[in-house]
Coordinates of C-alpha atoms and ligand atoms in Angstrom, one line a residue:
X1 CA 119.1 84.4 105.6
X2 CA 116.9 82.0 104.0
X3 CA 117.5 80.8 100.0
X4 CA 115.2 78.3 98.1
X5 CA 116.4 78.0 94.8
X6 CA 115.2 76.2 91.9
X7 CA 117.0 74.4 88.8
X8 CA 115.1 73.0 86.0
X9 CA 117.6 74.1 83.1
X10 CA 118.1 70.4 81.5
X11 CA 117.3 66.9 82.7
X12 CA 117.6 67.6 86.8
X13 CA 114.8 68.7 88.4
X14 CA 116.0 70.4 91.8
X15 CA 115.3 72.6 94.8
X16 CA 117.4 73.4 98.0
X17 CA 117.0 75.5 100.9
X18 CA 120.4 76.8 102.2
X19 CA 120.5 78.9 105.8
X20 CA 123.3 81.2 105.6
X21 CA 126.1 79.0 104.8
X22 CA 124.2 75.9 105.5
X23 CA 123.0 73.5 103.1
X24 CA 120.1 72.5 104.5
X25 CA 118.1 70.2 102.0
X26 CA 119.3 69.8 97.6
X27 CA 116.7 67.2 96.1
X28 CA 117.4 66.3 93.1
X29 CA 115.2 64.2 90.5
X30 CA 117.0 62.7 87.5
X31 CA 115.3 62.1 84.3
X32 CA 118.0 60.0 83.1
X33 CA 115.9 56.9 82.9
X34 CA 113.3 59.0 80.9
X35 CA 115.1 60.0 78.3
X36 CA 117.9 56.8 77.9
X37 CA 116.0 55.3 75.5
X38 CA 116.7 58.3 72.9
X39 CA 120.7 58.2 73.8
X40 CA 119.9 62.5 74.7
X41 CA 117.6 64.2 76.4
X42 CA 114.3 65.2 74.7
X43 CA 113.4 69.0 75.4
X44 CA 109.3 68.7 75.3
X45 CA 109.6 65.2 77.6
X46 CA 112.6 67.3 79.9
X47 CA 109.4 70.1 80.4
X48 CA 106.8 67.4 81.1
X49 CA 108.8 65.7 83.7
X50 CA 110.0 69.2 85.2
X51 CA 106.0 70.1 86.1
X52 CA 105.6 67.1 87.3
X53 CA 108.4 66.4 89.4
X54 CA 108.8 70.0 90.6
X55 CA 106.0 69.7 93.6
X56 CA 107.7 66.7 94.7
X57 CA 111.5 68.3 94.8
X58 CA 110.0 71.6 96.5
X59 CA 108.0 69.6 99.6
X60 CA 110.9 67.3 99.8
X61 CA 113.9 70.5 100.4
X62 CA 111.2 72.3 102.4
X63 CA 110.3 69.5 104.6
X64 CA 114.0 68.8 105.4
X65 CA 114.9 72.2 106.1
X66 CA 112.1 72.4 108.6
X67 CA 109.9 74.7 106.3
X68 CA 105.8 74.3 106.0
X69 CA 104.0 74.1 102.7
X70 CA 102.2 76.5 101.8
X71 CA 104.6 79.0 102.1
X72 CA 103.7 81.6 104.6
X73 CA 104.7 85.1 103.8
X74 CA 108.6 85.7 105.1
X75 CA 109.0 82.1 104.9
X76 CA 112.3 82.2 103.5
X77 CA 114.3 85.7 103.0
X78 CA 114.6 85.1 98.8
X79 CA 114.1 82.7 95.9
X80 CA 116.3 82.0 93.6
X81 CA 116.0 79.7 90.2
X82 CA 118.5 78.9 87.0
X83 CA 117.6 81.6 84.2
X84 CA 119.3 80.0 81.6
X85 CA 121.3 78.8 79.9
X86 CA 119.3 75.7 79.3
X87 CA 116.3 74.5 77.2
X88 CA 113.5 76.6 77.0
X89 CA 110.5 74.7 77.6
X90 CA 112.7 73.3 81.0
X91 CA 113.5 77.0 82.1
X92 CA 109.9 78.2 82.4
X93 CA 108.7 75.4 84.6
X94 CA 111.7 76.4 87.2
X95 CA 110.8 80.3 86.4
X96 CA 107.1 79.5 87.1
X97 CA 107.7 78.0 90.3
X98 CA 110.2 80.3 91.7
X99 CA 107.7 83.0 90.7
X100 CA 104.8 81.4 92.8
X101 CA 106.9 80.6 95.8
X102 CA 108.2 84.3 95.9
X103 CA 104.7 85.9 95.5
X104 CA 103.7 83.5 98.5
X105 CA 106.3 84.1 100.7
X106 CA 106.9 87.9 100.1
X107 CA 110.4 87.2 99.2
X108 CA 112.8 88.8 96.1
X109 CA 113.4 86.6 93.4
X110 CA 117.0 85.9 92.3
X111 CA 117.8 85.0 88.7
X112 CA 121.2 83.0 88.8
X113 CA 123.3 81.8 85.5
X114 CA 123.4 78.7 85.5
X115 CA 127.5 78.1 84.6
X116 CA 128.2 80.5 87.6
X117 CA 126.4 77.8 89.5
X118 CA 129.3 75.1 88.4
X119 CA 131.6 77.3 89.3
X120 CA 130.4 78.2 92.8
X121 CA 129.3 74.2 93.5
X122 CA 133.3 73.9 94.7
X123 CA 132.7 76.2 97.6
X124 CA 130.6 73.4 98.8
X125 CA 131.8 71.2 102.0
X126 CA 130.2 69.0 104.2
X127 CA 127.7 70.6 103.8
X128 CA 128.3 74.0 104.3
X129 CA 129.7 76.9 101.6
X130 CA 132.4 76.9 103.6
X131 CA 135.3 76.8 101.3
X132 CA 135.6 80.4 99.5
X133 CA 137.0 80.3 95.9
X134 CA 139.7 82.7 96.4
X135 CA 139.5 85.1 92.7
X136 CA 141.1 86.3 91.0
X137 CA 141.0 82.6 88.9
X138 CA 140.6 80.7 85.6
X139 CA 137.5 78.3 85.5
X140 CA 136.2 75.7 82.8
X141 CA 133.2 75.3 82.9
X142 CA 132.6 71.4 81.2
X143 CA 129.4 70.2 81.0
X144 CA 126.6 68.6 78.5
X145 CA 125.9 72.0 76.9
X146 CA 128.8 74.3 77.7
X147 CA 132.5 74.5 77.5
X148 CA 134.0 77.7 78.8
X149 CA 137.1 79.1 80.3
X150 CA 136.5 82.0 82.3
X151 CA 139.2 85.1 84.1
X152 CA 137.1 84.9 87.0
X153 CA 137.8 88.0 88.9
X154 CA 134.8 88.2 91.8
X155 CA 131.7 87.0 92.5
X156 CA 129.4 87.6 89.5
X157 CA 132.9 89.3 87.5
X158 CA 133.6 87.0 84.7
X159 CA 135.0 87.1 81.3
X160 CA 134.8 84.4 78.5
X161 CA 138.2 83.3 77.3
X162 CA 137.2 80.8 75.4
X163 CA 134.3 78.4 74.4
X164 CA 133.3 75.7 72.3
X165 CA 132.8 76.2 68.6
X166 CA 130.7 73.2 68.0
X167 CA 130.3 70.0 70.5
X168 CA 130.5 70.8 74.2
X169 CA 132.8 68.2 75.9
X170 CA 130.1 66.5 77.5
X171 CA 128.0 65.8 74.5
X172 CA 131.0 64.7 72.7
X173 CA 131.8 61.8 75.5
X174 CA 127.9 61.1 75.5
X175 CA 128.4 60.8 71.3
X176 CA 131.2 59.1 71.4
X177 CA 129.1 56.5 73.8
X178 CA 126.2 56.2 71.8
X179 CA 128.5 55.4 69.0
X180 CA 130.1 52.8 70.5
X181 CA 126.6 51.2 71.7
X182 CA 127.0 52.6 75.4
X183 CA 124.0 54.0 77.3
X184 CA 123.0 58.1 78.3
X185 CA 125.3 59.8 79.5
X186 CA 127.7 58.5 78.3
X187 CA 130.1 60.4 80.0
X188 CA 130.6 58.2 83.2
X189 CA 130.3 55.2 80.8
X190 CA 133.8 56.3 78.8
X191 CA 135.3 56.7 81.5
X192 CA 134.0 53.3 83.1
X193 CA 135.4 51.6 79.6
X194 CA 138.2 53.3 79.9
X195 CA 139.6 52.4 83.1
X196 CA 139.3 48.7 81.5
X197 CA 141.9 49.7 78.5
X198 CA 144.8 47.5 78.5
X199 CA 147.7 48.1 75.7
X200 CA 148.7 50.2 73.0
X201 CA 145.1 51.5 71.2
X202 CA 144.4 54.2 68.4
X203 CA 145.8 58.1 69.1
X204 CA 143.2 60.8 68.5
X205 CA 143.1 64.1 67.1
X206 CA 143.5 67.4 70.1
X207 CA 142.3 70.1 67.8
X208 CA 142.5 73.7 68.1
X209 CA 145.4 73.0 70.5
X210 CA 147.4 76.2 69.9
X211 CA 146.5 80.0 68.7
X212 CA 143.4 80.3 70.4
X213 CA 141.4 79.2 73.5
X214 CA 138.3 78.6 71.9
X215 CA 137.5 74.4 72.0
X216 CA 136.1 72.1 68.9
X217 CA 135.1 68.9 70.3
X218 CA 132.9 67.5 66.9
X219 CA 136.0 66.8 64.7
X220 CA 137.5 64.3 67.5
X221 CA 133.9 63.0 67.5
X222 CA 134.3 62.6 63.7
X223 CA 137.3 60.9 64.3
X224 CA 136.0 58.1 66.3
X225 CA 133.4 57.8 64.0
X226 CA 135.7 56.8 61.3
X227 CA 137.9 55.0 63.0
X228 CA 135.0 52.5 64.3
X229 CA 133.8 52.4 60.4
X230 CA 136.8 51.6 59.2
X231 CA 137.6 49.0 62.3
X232 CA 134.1 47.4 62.3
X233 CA 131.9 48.3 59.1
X234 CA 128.4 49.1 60.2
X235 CA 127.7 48.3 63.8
X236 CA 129.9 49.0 66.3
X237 CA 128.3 46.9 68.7
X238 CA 130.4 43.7 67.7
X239 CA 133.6 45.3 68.2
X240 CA 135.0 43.2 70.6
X241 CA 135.3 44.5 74.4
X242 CA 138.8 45.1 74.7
X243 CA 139.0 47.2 71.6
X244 CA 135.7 49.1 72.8
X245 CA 137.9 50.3 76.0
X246 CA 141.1 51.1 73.9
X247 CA 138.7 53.2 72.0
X248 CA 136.9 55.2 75.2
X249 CA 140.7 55.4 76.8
X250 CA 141.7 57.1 73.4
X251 CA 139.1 59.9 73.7
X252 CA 138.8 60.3 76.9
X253 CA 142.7 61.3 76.7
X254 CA 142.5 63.7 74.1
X255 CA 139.4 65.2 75.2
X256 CA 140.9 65.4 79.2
X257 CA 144.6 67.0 77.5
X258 CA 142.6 69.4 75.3
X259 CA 140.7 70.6 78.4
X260 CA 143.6 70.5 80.7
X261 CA 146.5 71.9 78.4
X262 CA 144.4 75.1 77.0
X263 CA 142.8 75.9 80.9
X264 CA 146.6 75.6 82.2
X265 CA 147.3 77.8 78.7
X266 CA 145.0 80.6 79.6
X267 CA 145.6 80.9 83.3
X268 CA 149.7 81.4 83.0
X269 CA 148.7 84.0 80.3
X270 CA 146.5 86.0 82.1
X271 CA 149.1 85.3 85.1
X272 CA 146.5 83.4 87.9
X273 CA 147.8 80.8 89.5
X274 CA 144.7 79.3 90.8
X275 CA 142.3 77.1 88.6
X276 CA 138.1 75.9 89.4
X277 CA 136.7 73.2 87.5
X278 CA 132.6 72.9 87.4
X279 CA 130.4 70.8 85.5
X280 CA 129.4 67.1 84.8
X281 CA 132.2 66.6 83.4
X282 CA 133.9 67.8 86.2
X283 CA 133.3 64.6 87.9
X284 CA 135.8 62.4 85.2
X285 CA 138.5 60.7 87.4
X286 CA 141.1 61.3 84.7
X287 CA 140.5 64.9 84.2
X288 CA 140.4 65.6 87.8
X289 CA 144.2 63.7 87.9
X290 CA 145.2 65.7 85.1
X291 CA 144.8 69.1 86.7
X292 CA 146.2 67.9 89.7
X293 CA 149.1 66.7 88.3
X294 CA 149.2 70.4 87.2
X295 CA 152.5 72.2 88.5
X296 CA 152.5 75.3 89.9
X297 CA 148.4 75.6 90.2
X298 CA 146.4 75.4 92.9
X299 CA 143.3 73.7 91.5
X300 CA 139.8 73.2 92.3
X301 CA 136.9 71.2 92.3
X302 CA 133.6 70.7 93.1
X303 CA 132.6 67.4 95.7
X304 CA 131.4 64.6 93.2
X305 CA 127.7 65.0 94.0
X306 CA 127.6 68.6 93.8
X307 CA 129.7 68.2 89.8
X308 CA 125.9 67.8 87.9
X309 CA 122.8 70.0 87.9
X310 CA 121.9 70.8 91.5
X311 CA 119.6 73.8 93.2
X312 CA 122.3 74.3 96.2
X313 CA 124.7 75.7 93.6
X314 CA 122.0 78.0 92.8
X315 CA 120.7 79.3 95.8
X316 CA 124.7 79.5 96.7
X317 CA 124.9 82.1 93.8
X318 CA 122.1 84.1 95.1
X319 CA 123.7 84.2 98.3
X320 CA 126.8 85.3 97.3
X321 CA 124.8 88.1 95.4
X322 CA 123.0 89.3 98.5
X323 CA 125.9 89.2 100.2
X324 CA 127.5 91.9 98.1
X325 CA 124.6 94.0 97.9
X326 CA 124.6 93.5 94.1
X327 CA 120.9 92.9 94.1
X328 CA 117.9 94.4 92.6
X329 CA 114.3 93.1 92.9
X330 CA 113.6 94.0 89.3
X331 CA 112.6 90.6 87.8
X332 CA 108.8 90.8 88.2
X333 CA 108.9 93.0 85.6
X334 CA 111.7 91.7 83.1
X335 CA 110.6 91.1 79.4
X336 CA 112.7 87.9 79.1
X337 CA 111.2 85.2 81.7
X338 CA 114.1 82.6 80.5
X339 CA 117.2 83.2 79.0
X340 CA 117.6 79.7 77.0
X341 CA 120.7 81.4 75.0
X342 CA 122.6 83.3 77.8
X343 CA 126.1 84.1 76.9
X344 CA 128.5 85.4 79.7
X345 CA 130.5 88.2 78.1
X346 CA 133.5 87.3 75.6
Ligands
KG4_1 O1 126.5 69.7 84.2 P1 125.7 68.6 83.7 O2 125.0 67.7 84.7 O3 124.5 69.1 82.8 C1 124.7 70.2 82.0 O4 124.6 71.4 82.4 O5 124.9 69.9 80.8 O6 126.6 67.8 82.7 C2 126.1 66.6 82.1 C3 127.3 66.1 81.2 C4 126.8 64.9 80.3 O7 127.3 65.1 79.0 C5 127.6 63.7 80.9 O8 127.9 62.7 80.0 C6 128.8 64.4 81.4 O9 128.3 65.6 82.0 N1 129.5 63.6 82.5 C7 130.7 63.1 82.4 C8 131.0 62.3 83.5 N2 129.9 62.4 84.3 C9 129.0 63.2 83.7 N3 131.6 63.2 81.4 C10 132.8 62.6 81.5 N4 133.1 61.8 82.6 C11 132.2 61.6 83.6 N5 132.5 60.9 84.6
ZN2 ZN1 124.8 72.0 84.2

């Protein structure tokens, strides 16, 4: 069974080619570069850079897993690509592409949701898909645009707990960076500063902490917007170094015991002892020690590489849905060609 899949949702353009379990090829371009400049990423230049990166992923995961372009027909066995959630403009360049390699090689074409990809990226070892999350589980999902606790209870069986009201976790740390002058994303860049914290700094706000399982990350956000007003003025980028890192470590622990605390919250009610983590955000150092200093949980987590947008947790999705049969070549003819807004079930 062969699986080229496709991910194009935000600023990663991607394909990979897995062979049965096998990962044989997950090129990934970064637009990172492209859209520093404007501290976020920029949906119409995200599109542009999708159409014209996209020939370059495809020939790049084909040629390493041995495949010739152009795709004869039976080429590979299906074709898979990230339906949404994700920006719109982003979606259809991914959708278009899967499209034409499908009608080339003869194969079905697989719609996958792009948060189940997250959550399946920690099946992912050495290179194989190897390492079978074992359901039923709780999973957060925390990335730039989503932040989601799951009952995960199969394969393509999942149930929304909880989301975010407002900021996903990801955009707050990447707010919180370009507040404090620090460049897109700003997630790795907290946490960088962070590590450098030395002493007592500020304490931060953990909203929404009790009562419900639903996140708000834009009030902490508010919080360390005041806080640098009130410390500095106008411009934050005099405030001096050492307080800058007192400032990251204080977020970055109330946004990593928010996460933490309600996940571990939701999984003892709903009595599952095992927890999967997915996401960019996924790849924080301290929130992958927090859950692990977890008691009485068996968590897990995706390899660091696999943690941001990536086609092999995509075409691992179709896989798994082929696998169980659960699989109906009716998305030729589907009315919706993206699904920018696609909620998994509350
Ligand atoms: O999953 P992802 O690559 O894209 C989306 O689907 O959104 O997640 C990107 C997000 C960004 O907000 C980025 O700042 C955050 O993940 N991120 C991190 C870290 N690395 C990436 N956040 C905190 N700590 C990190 N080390
Ligand atoms: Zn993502």
């Amino acid at each position: 069974m062969k699986i080229l899949a496709f991910e194009t949702t935000c600023d990663e353009t991607s394909a990979a080619v897995m062979t049965g379990q096998a990962l044989r090829s997950n090129v990934v371009f970064s637009q990172i570069k492209l859209h520093r400049k404007y501290s976020g990423v920029v949906p119409e230049l995200a599109s542009r850079a999708h159409l014209e990166k996209i020939p370059f992923v495809l020939s790049g995961a084909l040629g390493a897993a041995g495949i010739k372009l152009p795709l004869k027909q039976g080429a590979v066995d299906a074709v898979a690509f990230s339906r949404g959630p994700g920006l719109p403009g982003a979606l259809l360049v991914g959708r278009v592409a899967a499209e034409t390699a499908a009608e080339l090689s003869g194969a079905p074409l697989i719609g996958v949701n792009h948060l189940e990809g997250h959550l399946l990226a920690c099946e992912f070892e050495n290179g194989r898909a190897v390492r079978r999350l074992e359901f039923p589980l709780a999973a957060l999902i925390v990335s730039g645009g989503h932040t989601e606790i799951w009952h995960a209870r199969g394969y393509g069986d999942y149930k929304v707990m909880g989301r975010t009201r407002d900021d996903a976790a990801g955009e707050a740390f990447d707010k919180v960076a370009k507040l404090l002058g620090l460049p897109y994303p700003g997630g790795p860049e907290v946490e960088k500063w962070a590590r450098r914290a030395e002493g007592h700094g500020p304490v931060f706000p953990r909203p929404f902490m009790a009562g419900t399982w639903d996140f708000s990350f834009s009030g902490l956000k508010t919080a360390v917007s005041y806080y640098l007003a009130k410390k500095t003025g106008a411009s934050t980028h005099d405030l001096p170094a050492a307080e800058k890192a007192l400032v990251c470590r204080a977020f970055q622990d109330a946004a990593v015991e928010t996460l933490v605390k309600k996940t571990a919250d939701a999984a003892r009610a709903l009595g599952l002892k095992r927890i999967a983590v997915g996401g960019g955000v996924s790849s924080n150092g301290a929130l992958r020690g927090a859950f692990g200093a977890l008691e009485g949980f068996e968590v897990r987590f995706s390899h660091r590489s696999f943690c941001s947008d990536n086609a092999a947790m995509i075409a691992l999705c179709a896989l798994r849905r082929l696998e169980a049969g659960k699989f109906a070549n009716s998305l030729r003819v589907a009315p919706d060609l993206a699904r920018p807004g696609w909620k998994t079930k509350g």
